[in-house]
Each structure stands twice: as C-alpha cells, then as structure tokens.
Coordinates of C-alpha atoms in Angstrom, one line a residue:
Chain A
M1 CA 11.8 27.2 -23.5
S2 CA 12.7 23.3 -23.8
L3 CA 13.2 21.7 -20.4
S4 CA 14.6 18.3 -22.0
N5 CA 17.8 18.9 -20.4
V6 CA 16.4 19.8 -16.9
S7 CA 16.6 17.2 -14.3
I8 CA 15.1 17.5 -10.7
L9 CA 15.8 15.4 -7.6
V10 CA 12.8 14.8 -5.2
C11 CA 14.0 13.6 -1.8
D12 CA 11.5 12.5 0.8
D13 CA 11.2 9.3 2.7
S14 CA 7.6 9.0 1.9
I15 CA 6.8 7.6 -1.3
L16 CA 3.4 9.2 -1.5
A17 CA 5.1 12.8 -1.0
R18 CA 7.4 11.8 -3.5
K19 CA 4.8 10.8 -6.0
Q20 CA 2.8 13.8 -5.1
L21 CA 5.7 16.1 -6.1
K22 CA 6.4 14.1 -9.2
D23 CA 3.0 14.4 -10.4
V24 CA 3.1 18.1 -10.0
I25 CA 6.4 18.4 -11.7
S26 CA 5.2 16.2 -14.7
S27 CA 2.1 18.5 -15.1
F28 CA 4.5 21.5 -15.4
S29 CA 6.6 19.8 -18.1
Q30 CA 6.8 16.2 -19.1
E31 CA 10.2 16.8 -20.5
I32 CA 11.8 17.1 -17.2
T33 CA 13.8 14.3 -16.0
I34 CA 13.1 13.4 -12.2
K35 CA 15.0 11.2 -9.8
E36 CA 14.1 9.9 -6.3
A37 CA 15.8 9.8 -3.1
A38 CA 14.4 8.1 0.1
N39 CA 16.6 9.9 2.6
G40 CA 19.3 12.6 3.0
Q41 CA 22.1 10.2 2.2
E42 CA 20.7 9.0 -0.9
A43 CA 20.1 12.6 -1.9
V44 CA 23.7 13.6 -1.6
D45 CA 25.0 10.7 -3.2
L46 CA 22.5 10.9 -6.3
Y47 CA 23.3 14.8 -6.4
K48 CA 27.0 14.0 -6.9
Q49 CA 26.0 11.6 -9.9
I50 CA 23.5 13.8 -11.8
N51 CA 24.0 17.3 -10.6
P52 CA 20.3 18.2 -10.9
D53 CA 19.0 21.7 -11.5
L54 CA 16.8 21.7 -8.7
I55 CA 16.2 19.6 -5.5
F56 CA 13.0 19.2 -3.5
L57 CA 14.2 18.0 0.1
D58 CA 12.3 17.0 3.2
I59 CA 13.7 17.7 6.7
V60 CA 12.6 14.7 8.8
M61 CA 14.0 11.6 7.2
P62 CA 15.9 8.5 8.2
V63 CA 19.5 8.0 7.9
K64 CA 20.3 11.5 7.2
D65 CA 17.9 14.5 7.9
G66 CA 17.4 17.3 5.2
I67 CA 19.3 19.9 7.0
S68 CA 22.4 17.7 7.2
A69 CA 21.9 16.7 3.5
V70 CA 21.6 20.5 2.4
Q71 CA 25.0 21.1 4.3
E72 CA 26.9 18.3 2.5
I73 CA 25.3 19.3 -1.0
I74 CA 26.2 22.9 -0.6
D75 CA 29.9 21.9 0.6
Y76 CA 30.0 19.9 -2.7
D77 CA 28.2 22.5 -5.0
S78 CA 27.6 26.0 -3.4
D79 CA 25.3 26.9 -6.5
A80 CA 23.0 24.0 -5.6
E81 CA 19.3 25.0 -5.9
I82 CA 17.7 23.4 -2.9
I83 CA 14.0 23.7 -1.9
I84 CA 12.9 22.4 1.3
V85 CA 9.7 20.8 1.6
S86 CA 8.4 20.1 5.1
S87 CA 5.7 19.9 7.7
T88 CA 7.9 21.4 10.3
G89 CA 8.5 24.9 9.3
T90 CA 9.5 26.2 12.8
Q91 CA 11.5 29.6 12.8
T92 CA 14.5 27.7 13.9
Q93 CA 14.2 25.1 11.3
L94 CA 13.8 27.7 8.5
K95 CA 16.9 29.5 9.8
N96 CA 18.9 26.5 9.9
A97 CA 17.9 25.3 6.5
I98 CA 18.6 28.9 4.9
E99 CA 21.8 29.2 6.7
A100 CA 23.0 25.8 5.4
G101 CA 22.4 26.9 2.0
A102 CA 18.6 26.2 1.1
R103 CA 17.1 28.7 -1.4
D104 CA 13.3 28.4 -0.6
F105 CA 10.9 26.6 1.9
I106 CA 7.3 25.0 1.2
Q107 CA 5.2 24.2 4.0
K108 CA 3.4 20.8 3.6
P109 CA 0.6 20.1 2.8
F110 CA 1.6 21.9 -0.3
S111 CA -0.5 23.0 -3.1
D112 CA 0.2 22.5 -6.8
A113 CA 0.4 26.1 -7.3
Q114 CA 3.1 26.6 -4.6
V115 CA 5.1 24.2 -6.4
N116 CA 4.6 25.4 -9.7
K117 CA 5.6 28.9 -8.6
V118 CA 9.0 27.5 -7.4
L119 CA 9.3 25.6 -10.8
K120 CA 8.6 29.0 -12.8
N121 CA 11.0 30.9 -10.5
H122 CA 13.8 28.6 -11.0
L123 CA 13.2 27.0 -14.4
G124 CA 11.4 29.9 -16.1
E125 CA 7.7 29.8 -17.7
E126 CA 6.7 26.6 -19.3
Chain B
M1 CA -15.5 20.0 17.1
Y2 CA -19.0 20.0 18.7
A3 CA -20.4 17.6 16.3
Q4 CA -17.6 15.1 16.9
F5 CA -18.0 15.1 20.6
F6 CA -21.7 14.8 20.6
G7 CA -21.4 11.0 20.5
A8 CA -18.9 11.0 23.5
Y9 CA -21.4 13.1 25.2
L10 CA -24.2 10.6 24.6
L11 CA -22.0 7.8 25.8
S12 CA -21.1 9.7 29.0
Q13 CA -24.9 10.3 29.8
G14 CA -25.5 6.5 29.3
A15 CA -28.0 7.2 26.6
I16 CA -26.5 4.9 24.1
T17 CA -23.8 2.0 24.3
P18 CA -20.7 2.0 22.2
E19 CA -22.0 -0.7 20.1
Q20 CA -25.1 1.6 19.4
L21 CA -23.0 4.4 18.6
T22 CA -20.5 2.4 16.3
D23 CA -23.9 1.2 14.3
A24 CA -25.1 5.0 14.0
I25 CA -21.9 6.2 12.7
K26 CA -21.6 3.3 10.2
A27 CA -24.9 4.2 9.0
L28 CA -23.9 7.8 8.9
S29 CA -23.0 7.8 5.1
D30 CA -26.6 6.9 4.4
A31 CA -28.3 9.3 6.7
R32 CA -30.0 12.4 5.4
I33 CA -30.9 15.0 7.8
K34 CA -34.8 15.3 8.1
L35 CA -36.8 18.5 8.2
G36 CA -38.2 17.3 11.7
T37 CA -34.9 16.9 13.1
L38 CA -33.8 20.4 12.1
A39 CA -37.1 21.8 13.2
I40 CA -36.3 20.3 16.5
H41 CA -33.1 21.6 16.7
H42 CA -34.1 25.3 15.8
G43 CA -36.8 25.1 18.4
L44 CA -39.6 25.4 15.8
M45 CA -41.4 22.3 16.6
T46 CA -41.6 19.9 19.5
A47 CA -40.7 16.2 19.3
S48 CA -44.4 15.2 19.7
E49 CA -45.3 17.6 16.5
V50 CA -42.6 16.0 14.7
E51 CA -44.0 12.4 15.6
E52 CA -47.5 13.5 14.7
V53 CA -46.3 14.9 11.2
C54 CA -44.3 11.8 10.6
F55 CA -47.5 9.6 11.4
L56 CA -49.5 11.8 9.1
Q57 CA -46.8 11.1 6.3
T58 CA -47.8 7.4 6.4
R59 CA -51.3 8.4 5.4
E60 CA -50.9 11.3 3.2
D61 CA -48.7 11.5 0.2
K62 CA -47.3 15.0 1.1
K63 CA -43.9 16.0 2.2
F64 CA -43.0 16.7 5.7
G65 CA -42.8 20.5 5.3
E66 CA -46.4 20.6 3.4
I67 CA -47.9 18.8 6.3
A68 CA -46.3 20.8 9.1
V69 CA -47.4 24.1 7.3
D70 CA -50.9 22.5 6.9
R71 CA -51.1 21.7 10.4
G72 CA -49.7 25.2 11.5
Y73 CA -46.5 24.1 13.0
L74 CA -44.3 25.9 10.5
T75 CA -44.6 28.6 7.9
V76 CA -43.8 28.3 4.3
A77 CA -40.7 30.7 5.1
Q78 CA -39.6 28.6 7.9
V79 CA -39.7 25.5 5.8
E80 CA -37.5 27.2 2.9
E81 CA -35.3 28.6 5.7
L82 CA -34.7 25.1 7.2
L83 CA -34.1 23.4 3.8
E84 CA -31.2 26.1 3.3
T85 CA -29.9 25.6 6.7
Q86 CA -26.4 23.9 6.7
T87 CA -26.8 20.8 8.6
P88 CA -24.9 20.5 11.8
D89 CA -23.2 17.1 11.6
F90 CA -24.0 16.1 15.3
L91 CA -27.7 16.4 14.2
L92 CA -26.9 13.7 11.4
L93 CA -25.6 11.4 14.1
G94 CA -28.7 12.2 16.1
Q95 CA -30.7 11.5 12.9
S96 CA -28.9 8.0 12.5
L97 CA -29.7 7.0 16.1
V98 CA -33.5 7.8 15.5
D99 CA -33.4 5.9 12.3
L100 CA -32.1 2.8 13.9
N101 CA -34.6 3.1 16.7
I102 CA -31.8 3.6 19.4
L103 CA -33.1 7.0 20.4
D104 CA -36.8 8.5 20.0
N105 CA -37.1 12.1 18.8
A106 CA -38.3 13.0 22.3
S107 CA -35.1 11.8 23.9
L108 CA -32.9 13.3 21.2
E109 CA -34.7 16.7 21.6
D110 CA -33.8 16.4 25.4
L111 CA -30.2 15.3 24.8
L112 CA -29.6 18.1 22.2
I113 CA -30.7 20.7 24.7
D114 CA -28.6 19.2 27.6
Y115 CA -25.6 18.9 25.1
Q116 CA -26.0 22.6 23.9
N117 CA -26.4 23.8 27.6
T118 CA -23.2 21.7 28.9
T119 CA -21.0 22.8 26.0
E120 CA -22.5 26.4 26.2
I121 CA -22.7 26.3 22.3
C122 CA -23.8 29.8 21.2
N123 CA -22.8 29.5 17.5
M124 CA -21.8 26.4 16.1
E125 CA -19.8 28.1 13.4
D126 CA -18.0 30.3 15.9
E127 CA -16.0 27.6 17.8
T128 CA -12.8 29.0 19.2
D129 CA -9.6 27.3 20.1
Q130 CA -10.6 27.7 23.7
D131 CA -14.1 26.2 23.2
S132 CA -12.3 23.2 21.7
D133 CA -9.8 22.9 24.7
E134 CA -12.8 22.9 27.2
L135 CA -14.5 20.4 25.1
I136 CA -11.4 18.0 25.3
E137 CA -11.0 18.8 28.9
R138 CA -14.8 18.0 29.5
F139 CA -14.2 14.8 27.4
F140 CA -11.5 13.6 29.7
K141 CA -13.4 14.6 32.8
Y142 CA -16.3 12.4 31.8
A143 CA -13.8 9.4 31.8
N144 CA -12.6 10.6 35.1
Y145 CA -9.0 11.4 33.6
P146 CA -7.4 14.8 34.4
I147 CA -5.7 16.0 31.2
T148 CA -2.8 18.5 31.2
K149 CA -2.6 21.7 29.1
P150 CA -0.2 20.5 26.5
A151 CA -2.0 17.2 26.1
A152 CA -5.3 19.2 25.6
T153 CA -3.3 21.6 23.0
Y154 CA -2.1 18.4 21.2
L155 CA -5.2 16.6 21.0
R156 CA -7.2 19.9 19.9
L157 CA -5.0 20.0 16.9
L158 CA -5.1 16.4 16.1
F159 CA -9.0 16.4 16.2
N160 CA -9.0 19.3 14.1
N161 CA -6.4 17.7 11.6
L162 CA -8.6 14.5 11.5
I163 CA -11.5 16.8 10.3
R164 CA -9.3 18.9 7.9
F165 CA -7.4 15.8 6.3
I166 CA -9.6 12.7 6.9
G167 CA -13.3 14.0 7.4
P168 CA -15.6 15.3 10.0
D169 CA -17.7 12.1 10.3
Y170 CA -15.9 10.7 13.5
T171 CA -16.6 10.3 17.1
P172 CA -14.1 9.9 19.6
L173 CA -14.9 7.2 22.3
S174 CA -13.8 7.6 26.0
P175 CA -10.1 7.9 26.5
V176 CA -8.4 5.2 28.7
I177 CA -5.2 5.4 30.3
S178 CA -3.1 2.3 29.8
D179 CA 0.4 0.7 30.1
E180 CA 0.0 -1.6 27.2
V181 CA -2.3 -1.7 24.0
A182 CA -2.7 -4.6 21.3
I183 CA -1.9 -3.1 18.0
D184 CA -2.8 -4.0 14.4
F185 CA -0.9 -1.8 12.0
C186 CA 0.6 1.0 14.0
V187 CA 2.6 4.0 12.9
T188 CA 4.5 6.0 15.8
Q189 CA 6.5 9.4 15.7
E190 CA 8.5 10.8 18.6
M191 CA 8.9 14.3 19.3
S192 CA 11.6 15.4 21.8
G193 CA 12.1 18.8 23.4
S194 CA 11.3 20.3 26.5
S195 CA 8.3 18.1 26.7
N196 CA 8.5 14.5 24.9
F197 CA 5.7 13.2 22.8
V198 CA 5.1 10.0 21.4
A199 CA 2.1 9.6 19.2
S200 CA 0.8 6.3 17.6
I201 CA -2.2 5.9 15.1
D202 CA -3.3 2.3 14.9
M203 CA -5.8 0.6 12.8
S204 CA -6.5 -2.5 10.7
Q205 CA -5.1 -2.8 7.0
D206 CA -8.8 -2.5 5.8
S207 CA -9.3 0.7 7.6
A208 CA -6.0 2.0 6.5
I209 CA -6.9 1.6 3.0
D210 CA -9.9 3.9 3.5
F211 CA -8.1 6.3 5.7
A212 CA -5.3 6.7 3.2
S213 CA -7.7 7.1 0.3
R214 CA -9.4 10.0 2.3
Y215 CA -5.8 11.5 3.1
A216 CA -4.3 11.3 -0.4
K217 CA -7.6 11.8 -2.5
M218 CA -6.7 8.7 -4.1
D219 CA -8.8 5.5 -4.4
F220 CA -6.6 2.8 -2.9
V221 CA -7.9 -0.7 -3.4
D222 CA -5.0 -2.6 -1.6
F223 CA -2.9 -2.2 1.4
D224 CA 0.3 -1.2 -0.2
E225 CA 3.3 1.2 0.6
Y226 CA 1.3 4.2 -0.5
V227 CA -1.3 3.4 2.2
Q228 CA 1.2 2.9 4.7
A229 CA 3.0 6.1 3.6
S230 CA -0.4 7.8 3.9
M231 CA -0.6 7.0 7.5
E232 CA 2.9 8.0 8.2
D233 CA 2.4 11.3 6.3
F234 CA -0.7 12.1 8.3
L235 CA 1.0 11.7 11.6
N236 CA 4.1 13.5 10.4
L237 CA 2.0 16.4 9.1
H238 CA 0.2 16.8 12.2
N239 CA 3.3 16.6 14.6
G240 CA 4.9 18.9 12.1
L241 CA 2.0 21.3 12.3
F242 CA 2.2 21.0 16.3
A243 CA 5.8 21.7 16.4
V244 CA 5.2 25.1 14.4
N245 CA 2.5 26.0 16.7
M246 CA 4.6 25.3 19.8
S247 CA 7.6 27.1 18.3
N248 CA 5.4 30.1 17.3
E249 CA 3.2 30.3 20.5
Y250 CA 5.2 29.0 23.4
S251 CA 9.0 29.3 21.8
V252 CA 9.1 25.6 22.5
E253 CA 11.3 23.9 20.0
L254 CA 10.5 20.0 19.3
D255 CA 12.6 17.6 17.1
L256 CA 10.6 15.2 15.3
A257 CA 12.1 11.8 14.5
P258 CA 11.0 9.9 11.3
P259 CA 7.8 7.7 11.8
Y260 CA 8.2 4.0 12.1
V261 CA 5.8 1.2 11.9
E262 CA 5.0 -1.8 14.1
Q263 CA 2.4 -4.7 13.4
G264 CA 0.5 -7.3 15.4
S265 CA 2.1 -6.9 18.7
V266 CA 1.3 -5.5 22.0
L267 CA 2.9 -1.8 22.6
R268 CA 4.3 -1.2 26.1
L269 CA 3.3 2.2 27.0
P270 CA 5.1 4.5 29.5
P271 CA 3.2 6.7 31.9
V272 CA 1.0 8.6 31.2
S273 CA -0.4 7.2 28.0
Y274 CA -3.9 7.7 26.5
V275 CA -5.7 5.5 24.1
I276 CA -8.4 7.1 22.4
P277 CA -10.5 5.0 20.0
V278 CA -11.9 7.0 17.1
I279 CA -15.0 5.7 15.1
F280 CA -15.2 6.5 11.4
P281 CA -17.9 4.9 9.1
F282 CA -14.9 2.9 7.6
G283 CA -13.7 1.7 11.0
T284 CA -12.1 2.5 14.3
I285 CA -8.7 4.0 14.6
N286 CA -6.9 4.3 17.9
L287 CA -4.9 7.3 18.7
I288 CA -2.3 6.6 21.4
I289 CA -0.6 9.5 22.8
T290 CA 2.2 9.8 25.5
I291 CA 3.3 13.1 27.0
M292 CA 6.2 13.3 29.3
E293 CA 6.3 16.8 30.8
E294 CA 9.3 19.1 31.1
N295 CA 12.6 17.5 30.8
E296 CA 15.2 18.5 33.4
E297 CA 17.8 20.7 31.4

C-alpha cells in the first residue's frame, strides 16, 4: 500500500520527543509526510490547515494542553484520529482523553514497537 | 539502590571526604572489580589474605586466582564462581577507593560488613520498595533531617528513574535543607494537587551534554535544544510516572505544569526544600525538591 498521500501531525513541546516519534514514523515509511507542532494551539491550527490522517499528541504542554486540543480538534472534525502520547497516564487523564475523543494512548517512554503497532492499526501494514 | 547509597554511608561514617568520593566516582569508569574485593565481599578471604596475594603478584607472574588457590585461600571452583558473579556496583566504588589509596582493603572490609548490617541487606537482587524507602529515610537521618512519607516515595522513584534512564553509577551526597540555591542550568516542573511538588534538576552545561546523551541514547557534542529537551523530558517523564503511581496507589490526582528553564541565577526556595547533590562520573547534578503538604480544600 502506498503511503505517499498520508500525513501525520506530531505534537509535543519537546523537540526530542518529536524527533523520536518522527524517526519511528520515517522507519515505518519514508513516504509519510510528517508535520510538527510544539503546543496544543499549534496542533489545532495546523490540523485545520492540513487535515492529517493521524495525530500524536502530548498532554502536558504550554499555551494549550493536549486534552483541550483534542476537544477543539474533535469539535472541528469528529473523525480525527488522535493518539495521546504522554508520561502522565493516570486513569483520570485517560478517561478525559478518551471522553474528549482520543482513539488511543501510548505511555512514555514509548518503544518503537508501540508506535509501529498504532501505525499499522491506523494506516495498515507497510 | 544499595549500591548508590554506599557512598553516602561512607560519608556519614566519616570514612571518606566528599572530595575523595568525587574522585572515586570519576575513576569508576576505569575501575574493574578485582577478584580479591569480590572474595572479601563473599567472605571467602580476609583482607590480610588479599593483601598477601596482591604482594605475591608483584613477585610471581601469576593471576590473583592462581596464587589464592596455591596458598589454599580459594578453591578452583570458588575462583570460577567469583569470576561469574555479577559485580555489585557498590563494590566497584569500594574498589575505586582502594585503587586511589583512600581506603585500604581492611577498612573496606569493615565498612562493607557495617553497611550490610546497617542496611540489613540480605539479597542485593531482592530490594523491595520498602527497603528503598528505609534506605532513603536513613540517608536523611544521617543528615539530621526528617523526611516525610510523600517525600521518601517521590525520591525513591526519582533515584530509581536515575538508575533506569541515566545509569546506576551515581552517588547522592548528603541532602541539605535550604531557602536558596545558586543554579547553573536548571529545569523545573511544578505539580499541583492535594500536595504541591516542585522539582528542579540543575547542572552545568557540560554535565547536561553527558546527561542528555545517556537519556536520549544519542551522542550529543554541543549544548543545544536537544540537550535542553532531554533534561526537560527526563523530569517530565519522572513526574508523570510519579503522578501515575500516586493516582493508582493513593487515588491522589496531580496536575503537571510544563517544565521551564532558569539559568545562572539564585533560586529562592519555599520551605521545606531539599537540595541533594548527586555525583555521576560526568559531573554533579543537583536535585532540588520542594513538597508542600496537604492543601486545604
């Protein structure tokens, strides 16, 4: 399956976390277009511009946190495929994220295998 | 964490100075555990027997184990068993102190026995959370500071996360309670909930490069945005895991604020704030922890 039309938005305030995610996605397929956002507001704005197929979104971020960003993105596009990637996976936050519309959750520190599994589930086998 | 706190124990006993401990930790990467130190630790040889074999090694072109077998101190089977033994990290620190002539083998033997009795170590591989909490409480008791249960729980996870994400080759120095601290490059994160936590991690830019290289498993050469992000990620990751533990074990919800950076100034600290220097071979990092108990609802 060609993934040349697939785009993924990676949103984390940490440039390191964004790089680590981008590296795994690029290893999965070099055809995927990857865009970056450094806070929740940037993610919402960029989502509206590019309508990505998948978003990886951190929770604790400046300007706008991940849960608020999920709510705004889902308000704009109820079919948005949002994956939360966070170190703070408390039951309450998981519940908030899922209720807001997130599809999945990856606990940091993440392994390549966890990210690959999500990519396969949402984009199909590469 | 028995290994990491052995250095703090030696300091508390006045056996070594902080400067000597720093030198020994810096030399750790070069230290290779010697069979004699292992044999003392396992109670198979005395310090004087080890000294005798070491002396004989200067006269005979033989390995330590061969001479020890010749003299009847060890059997061939015991030598093989020792060679296969996984080296406890605190023995490496002890070895390093002996190599630098800061301690002799006899003193090290006594201190190892005392440390194991004091900490009631039965099985190094079987350290429980309760053992670790007691180790931390004792660490603060040596410094004549009481420590609260939430603080001990927080620090236990922090010391474990240092082992997990940075490496086991560190030793915390005695904690101090302070109302201000001079910082170099400092990342801080606040957590709020039924208790408020403020945690900072401070180090030189050079140390940050090594710290980040270990954390991100990348070879950073310059102090750049990735190095800074690594420090922030470590603190955020640790605090996130702590928040999960508090939620799961105590039904306490903590909200994390994004980490922020301060440089080259003096931090004013609210009561009660602990400053804990932690020595790694690449440099010293300062953990600065403030825990404000039980907010009024």
